[in-house]
Amino acid sequence: MRIQIKTALRYLLRAFGVLVAVFIALALLMVIVNGFDRRESAQARLLSKSPPNRLADGLNIYVSLAQFYAPPDGSDAARAPLPWRGDTAFCDLGKPSFWHRAASHRDEIRRLSADNRELLRRYAALQLDTGYTVTARLGAPLSILAWPVAARCVYLANLALEAQRGGVEAASAALTGLSADMAIWRHVRDGDGTLMASMMALAWLREDYLLMADLVADRNTVLPSSDVVDRMLAAGDRDWDISNAFAAEFRFQSAFTRRTIAESPRRSWSDALGLHFFKVQATINLEATTMSELQTLARTPPARFEESMKRFDAAHPNPSLARSPVYNPIGKILAQIAAPAYTSYVIQSHELAANERMCALAWQIRRQQIKAENIPAFMRAHPELATDPNDGHVFVWLPNKGELALHPKYRGVREFFVPVGRS
């Protein structure tokens, strides 16, 4: 019995020794394999090239926004910015009925307009700029633009009040101002800026369409010729395409990664070990591949978007250490985590195309004087107006609310409601 126990222990010790040896060998292999970094890939090289900046500073929305709150005398805005005066709590464009809230805050809007005349002038002057290009130095900490939220809200509130004043001239002036605002944020969306700027532009374009939907739905508003509204609601050829933003995002992220790693402390063996298993260029190459795929996804026309989205999801399953156990494990995991998150930006850009089409449907319902009970039949007869261009789902008609809504998708309910025929 004792001999059997000794024999079993001997075999167990040998097995344990083999396991320890294998573990040590694998650890040494990982250390050796991670002793070098990759060369820059062709994709990374291509995405790293910034397009030429053909915009003069006086025509660049990025520069105008960076200087938006600068004091009139030209002194350092960081020390003495031009302040916004007054409370704009009523001015939440993300909530419904902004059209009616503007009417109920008429005196407050006039007071805010008088107290902030210079900032509202600067906001209106953005319409004179012809593009958006980030001029911040790559690798430097990105300065967060002070987006003119309050000024824009009061600007739009004044457009609503102008349209509600009555008459064709007033409505035409309001639509002209709204069209100019849309042009600003289309420049930002389509320009050479990062995803943060594109998402802000998309959100503000969405709010512009919500205001236009309210304007069109209000039967007390006398609209100008139908051609004016038709031109505003004509979707552009590439209104969903934010591929430029992924290229700019890659340039800034790669520069930020290099700078962060270069400045990372190496005070202990754990710091050095963690950095040893994070290969900068190899990770940047992975990000370049993902960004190139996202650019392709972003360029996909709405009619093929659903199919392209499924292919992208299949190519980027949930991150797992099992797929990256040896070379650059930390970098691979980080790249895998980031890839699916970026698709939400593409989805938002495509949803704007659906928002545009829904507003066009509401306009045609008013233009052709379709009665509420006949709206479902009108939608069936005009699928080119009544269906989501991304997935073919028919828009939802809510007769009790007098609103159109987007169909809930597999990504969740998308809140965008267009009023129809309000008085």
Coordinates of N, CA, C and O in Angstrom, one line a residue, residues 46-146:
L46 N -2.2 54.4 -45.2 CA -3.2 55.2 -46.0 C -4.0 56.1 -45.1 O -4.3 57.2 -45.5
L47 N -4.5 55.5 -44.0 CA -5.4 56.3 -43.1 C -4.6 57.4 -42.4 O -5.2 58.4 -41.9
S48 N -3.3 57.2 -42.3 CA -2.5 58.2 -41.5 C -2.3 59.5 -42.3 O -2.0 60.6 -41.7
K49 N -2.6 59.5 -43.6 CA -2.3 60.7 -44.4 C -3.5 61.6 -44.3 O -4.6 61.3 -44.6
S50 N -3.2 62.8 -43.8 CA -4.3 63.8 -43.6 C -4.6 64.4 -45.0 O -3.6 64.7 -45.7
P51 N -5.8 64.6 -45.3 CA -6.1 65.3 -46.6 C -5.7 66.8 -46.5 O -5.6 67.4 -45.4
P52 N -5.3 67.4 -47.7 CA -4.9 68.8 -47.6 C -6.0 69.7 -47.1 O -7.2 69.5 -47.5
N53 N -5.6 70.6 -46.3 CA -6.5 71.6 -45.8 C -6.6 72.8 -46.8 O -5.7 73.6 -46.8
R54 N -7.7 72.8 -47.5 CA -7.9 73.9 -48.5 C -8.8 75.0 -47.9 O -9.2 75.9 -48.7
L55 N -9.1 75.0 -46.6 CA -9.9 76.0 -46.0 C -9.1 77.1 -45.3 O -8.2 76.8 -44.5
A56 N -9.4 78.3 -45.7 CA -8.8 79.4 -44.9 C -9.4 79.5 -43.5 O -10.6 79.0 -43.4
D57 N -8.7 80.0 -42.6 CA -9.2 80.0 -41.2 C -10.5 80.7 -41.1 O -11.4 80.4 -40.3
G58 N -10.7 81.7 -41.9 CA -11.9 82.5 -41.9 C -13.1 81.8 -42.5 O -14.3 82.3 -42.4
L59 N -12.9 80.6 -43.1 CA -14.0 79.8 -43.7 C -14.2 78.5 -43.0 O -14.9 77.6 -43.5
N60 N -13.4 78.2 -42.0 CA -13.4 76.9 -41.3 C -14.3 76.9 -40.1 O -14.0 77.7 -39.1
I61 N -15.3 76.1 -40.1 CA -16.2 76.1 -38.9 C -15.5 75.7 -37.7 O -15.8 76.2 -36.6
Y62 N -14.5 74.8 -37.8 CA -13.8 74.4 -36.6 C -13.1 75.6 -36.0 O -13.1 75.7 -34.7
V63 N -12.4 76.4 -36.7 CA -11.8 77.6 -36.2 C -12.8 78.5 -35.6 O -12.6 79.1 -34.5
S64 N -13.9 78.7 -36.3 CA -14.9 79.6 -35.8 C -15.5 79.1 -34.4 O -15.7 79.9 -33.5
L65 N -15.7 77.8 -34.3 CA -16.2 77.3 -33.0 C -15.1 77.4 -31.9 O -15.5 77.6 -30.8
A66 N -13.8 77.2 -32.3 CA -12.8 77.3 -31.3 C -12.7 78.7 -30.7 O -12.3 78.9 -29.6
Q67 N -13.1 79.7 -31.5 CA -13.0 81.1 -31.1 C -14.4 81.6 -30.8 O -14.5 82.9 -30.6
F68 N -15.4 80.8 -30.6 CA -16.7 81.3 -30.5 C -16.9 82.2 -29.3 O -17.6 83.2 -29.4
Y69 N -16.3 81.8 -28.2 CA -16.5 82.5 -26.9 C -15.4 83.5 -26.7 O -15.3 84.0 -25.5
A70 N -14.5 83.8 -27.6 CA -13.4 84.7 -27.4 C -14.0 86.1 -27.2 O -15.0 86.5 -27.8
P71 N -13.4 86.9 -26.3 CA -13.9 88.2 -26.1 C -13.7 89.1 -27.3 O -12.8 88.9 -28.1
P72 N -14.6 90.1 -27.5 CA -14.5 90.9 -28.7 C -13.2 91.6 -28.9 O -12.9 91.9 -30.0
D73 N -12.5 91.9 -27.8 CA -11.2 92.7 -28.0 C -10.1 91.8 -28.4 O -8.9 92.3 -28.6
G74 N -10.3 90.5 -28.6 CA -9.3 89.6 -29.1 C -8.3 89.1 -28.0 O -7.3 88.5 -28.3
S75 N -8.6 89.3 -26.7 CA -7.7 88.8 -25.7 C -7.9 87.4 -25.5 O -8.7 86.7 -26.2
D76 N -7.1 86.8 -24.6 CA -7.1 85.3 -24.4 C -8.5 84.8 -23.9 O -8.9 85.1 -22.8
A77 N -9.1 84.0 -24.8 CA -10.5 83.5 -24.4 C -10.4 82.6 -23.2 O -11.4 82.4 -22.5
A78 N -9.3 81.9 -23.0 CA -9.2 80.9 -21.9 C -9.3 81.7 -20.6 O -9.7 81.1 -19.6
R79 N -8.8 82.9 -20.6 CA -8.8 83.7 -19.3 C -10.1 84.5 -19.2 O -10.6 84.7 -18.1
A80 N -10.6 85.0 -20.3 CA -11.8 85.9 -20.2 C -12.8 85.6 -21.3 O -12.9 86.4 -22.2
P81 N -13.4 84.4 -21.3 CA -14.4 84.1 -22.4 C -15.6 85.0 -22.3 O -16.0 85.5 -21.2
L82 N -16.2 85.2 -23.4 CA -17.5 86.0 -23.5 C -18.6 85.1 -23.0 O -18.9 84.0 -23.5
P83 N -19.3 85.5 -21.9 CA -20.2 84.6 -21.3 C -21.6 84.6 -21.9 O -22.0 85.6 -22.5
W84 N -22.3 83.6 -21.8 CA -23.7 83.6 -22.2 C -24.6 84.1 -21.0 O -24.4 83.6 -19.9
R85 N -25.5 85.0 -21.3 CA -26.3 85.6 -20.2 C -27.7 85.0 -20.3 O -28.4 85.2 -21.3
G86 N -28.1 84.5 -19.2 CA -29.5 84.0 -19.1 C -29.7 82.5 -19.1 O -28.7 81.8 -19.4
D87 N -30.8 82.0 -18.7 CA -31.1 80.6 -18.5 C -31.9 80.1 -19.7 O -32.9 80.7 -20.1
T88 N -31.4 79.0 -20.3 CA -32.1 78.4 -21.5 C -32.7 77.0 -21.1 O -32.7 76.2 -22.0
A89 N -33.1 76.9 -19.9 CA -33.6 75.6 -19.4 C -34.8 75.1 -20.2 O -35.0 73.9 -20.5
F90 N -35.6 76.1 -20.7 CA -36.8 75.7 -21.5 C -36.5 75.2 -22.8 O -37.3 74.6 -23.5
C91 N -35.2 75.4 -23.3 CA -34.8 75.2 -24.6 C -34.2 73.8 -24.9 O -33.2 73.7 -25.5
D92 N -34.9 72.8 -24.4 CA -34.4 71.4 -24.6 C -35.0 70.9 -25.9 O -36.1 70.4 -25.9
L93 N -34.2 70.9 -27.0 CA -34.7 70.5 -28.3 C -34.9 69.0 -28.3 O -35.5 68.5 -29.2
G94 N -34.3 68.2 -27.4 CA -34.5 66.8 -27.4 C -35.9 66.4 -27.0 O -36.2 65.2 -27.1
K95 N -36.6 67.3 -26.4 CA -38.0 66.9 -25.9 C -39.0 67.4 -27.0 O -38.7 68.3 -27.8
P96 N -40.2 66.7 -27.0 CA -41.2 67.1 -28.1 C -41.8 68.5 -27.8 O -41.6 69.1 -26.7
S97 N -42.4 69.0 -28.8 CA -43.2 70.3 -28.7 C -42.3 71.5 -28.5 O -42.7 72.5 -27.8
F98 N -41.1 71.5 -29.0 CA -40.3 72.7 -28.9 C -41.0 73.9 -29.6 O -40.9 75.0 -29.2
W99 N -41.7 73.6 -30.7 CA -42.4 74.6 -31.4 C -43.4 75.3 -30.5 O -43.5 76.5 -30.6
H100 N -44.1 74.6 -29.7 CA -45.1 75.2 -28.8 C -44.4 75.9 -27.6 O -44.9 76.9 -27.1
R101 N -43.3 75.3 -27.1 CA -42.6 75.9 -26.0 C -42.0 77.2 -26.4 O -41.9 78.1 -25.6
A102 N -41.5 77.3 -27.6 CA -41.0 78.6 -28.1 C -42.1 79.7 -28.0 O -41.8 80.8 -27.6
A103 N -43.3 79.3 -28.4 CA -44.4 80.3 -28.4 C -44.7 80.7 -27.0 O -45.0 81.9 -26.7
S104 N -44.6 79.8 -26.0 CA -45.0 80.1 -24.6 C -43.8 80.9 -23.9 O -44.0 81.3 -22.8
H105 N -42.7 81.0 -24.5 CA -41.5 81.7 -23.9 C -41.1 82.9 -24.8 O -39.9 83.2 -24.8
R106 N -42.0 83.5 -25.4 CA -41.7 84.5 -26.4 C -40.9 85.7 -25.7 O -39.9 86.1 -26.3
D107 N -41.4 86.2 -24.6 CA -40.7 87.3 -24.0 C -39.3 86.9 -23.5 O -38.4 87.7 -23.6
E108 N -39.2 85.7 -23.0 CA -37.9 85.2 -22.5 C -36.9 85.1 -23.7 O -35.7 85.5 -23.5
I109 N -37.4 84.6 -24.8 CA -36.5 84.5 -26.0 C -36.0 85.9 -26.5 O -34.9 86.0 -26.8
R110 N -36.9 86.8 -26.5 CA -36.6 88.2 -26.9 C -35.5 88.8 -25.9 O -34.6 89.4 -26.4
R111 N -35.7 88.5 -24.6 CA -34.7 89.0 -23.7 C -33.3 88.4 -23.8 O -32.3 89.0 -23.8
L112 N -33.4 87.0 -24.0 CA -32.1 86.3 -24.3 C -31.4 86.8 -25.6 O -30.2 86.9 -25.6
S113 N -32.2 87.1 -26.6 CA -31.7 87.5 -27.8 C -31.0 88.9 -27.7 O -29.9 89.2 -28.2
A114 N -31.6 89.8 -26.9 CA -31.1 91.1 -26.7 C -29.8 91.0 -25.8 O -28.8 91.8 -26.0
D115 N -29.8 90.2 -24.8 CA -28.7 90.1 -23.9 C -27.5 89.4 -24.5 O -26.3 89.5 -23.9
N116 N -27.7 88.6 -25.5 CA -26.6 87.8 -26.1 C -26.5 88.1 -27.6 O -26.2 87.2 -28.4
R117 N -26.6 89.4 -28.0 CA -26.6 89.8 -29.4 C -25.3 89.3 -30.1 O -25.4 88.9 -31.2
E118 N -24.2 89.5 -29.4 CA -22.9 89.2 -30.1 C -22.8 87.7 -30.4 O -22.3 87.3 -31.4
L119 N -23.1 86.9 -29.4 CA -23.0 85.4 -29.6 C -24.0 84.9 -30.6 O -23.6 84.0 -31.4
L120 N -25.2 85.5 -30.7 CA -26.1 85.1 -31.7 C -25.6 85.5 -33.1 O -25.8 84.8 -34.1
R121 N -25.0 86.7 -33.1 CA -24.4 87.1 -34.4 C -23.3 86.2 -34.9 O -23.2 85.8 -36.0
R122 N -22.5 85.7 -33.9 CA -21.4 84.7 -34.3 C -22.0 83.4 -34.7 O -21.5 82.8 -35.6
Y123 N -23.1 83.0 -34.1 CA -23.7 81.8 -34.5 C -24.2 81.9 -36.0 O -24.0 81.0 -36.8
A124 N -24.9 83.0 -36.3 CA -25.4 83.2 -37.6 C -24.3 83.3 -38.6 O -24.4 82.9 -39.8
A125 N -23.1 83.8 -38.2 CA -22.0 84.0 -39.1 C -21.4 82.6 -39.5 O -20.6 82.5 -40.4
L126 N -21.7 81.6 -38.7 CA -21.2 80.2 -39.1 C -21.7 79.8 -40.5 O -21.1 79.0 -41.2
Q127 N -22.8 80.4 -40.9 CA -23.4 80.1 -42.2 C -22.4 80.6 -43.3 O -22.6 80.1 -44.5
L128 N -21.5 81.5 -43.1 CA -20.6 82.0 -44.1 C -19.4 81.0 -44.3 O -18.7 81.1 -45.3
D129 N -19.2 80.1 -43.3 CA -18.1 79.2 -43.4 C -18.4 78.1 -44.4 O -19.6 77.8 -44.6
T130 N -17.4 77.5 -45.1 CA -17.7 76.6 -46.2 C -17.2 75.2 -45.9 O -17.3 74.3 -46.8
G131 N -16.7 74.9 -44.7 CA -16.3 73.5 -44.5 C -15.8 73.4 -43.0 O -15.9 74.3 -42.2
Y132 N -15.4 72.1 -42.7 CA -15.0 71.8 -41.3 C -13.7 71.0 -41.4 O -13.8 69.8 -41.9
T133 N -12.6 71.5 -40.9 CA -11.4 70.7 -40.8 C -10.7 71.0 -39.5 O -10.5 72.1 -39.1
V134 N -10.4 69.9 -38.8 CA -9.7 70.1 -37.5 C -8.3 70.5 -37.8 O -7.6 69.9 -38.5
T135 N -7.9 71.6 -37.1 CA -6.5 72.1 -37.3 C -5.6 71.8 -36.1 O -4.5 72.3 -36.0
A136 N -6.1 71.1 -35.0 CA -5.3 70.8 -33.8 C -4.2 69.9 -34.2 O -4.3 69.0 -35.1
R137 N -3.1 70.1 -33.6 CA -1.9 69.2 -33.9 C -2.1 67.8 -33.4 O -2.6 67.5 -32.3
L138 N -1.8 66.9 -34.3 CA -1.9 65.4 -34.0 C -1.0 65.1 -32.8 O 0.1 65.5 -32.7
G139 N -1.6 64.3 -31.9 CA -0.8 63.8 -30.7 C -1.0 64.7 -29.5 O -0.7 64.3 -28.4
A140 N -1.4 66.0 -29.8 CA -1.6 66.9 -28.7 C -3.0 66.6 -28.0 O -3.8 66.0 -28.7
P141 N -3.1 66.9 -26.7 CA -4.4 66.6 -26.1 C -5.5 67.4 -26.9 O -5.4 68.6 -27.2
L142 N -6.6 66.7 -27.2 CA -7.7 67.4 -28.0 C -8.4 68.4 -27.1 O -8.9 68.0 -26.0
S143 N -8.5 69.6 -27.6 CA -9.2 70.6 -26.9 C -10.7 70.4 -27.2 O -11.1 70.2 -28.3
I144 N -11.5 70.4 -26.2 CA -13.0 70.2 -26.4 C -13.6 71.5 -26.8 O -13.5 72.5 -26.1
L145 N -14.2 71.5 -28.0 CA -14.8 72.7 -28.5 C -16.0 73.0 -27.6 O -16.7 72.2 -27.1
A146 N -16.1 74.3 -27.3 CA -17.3 74.8 -26.6 C -18.4 75.0 -27.5 O -18.6 76.0 -28.1

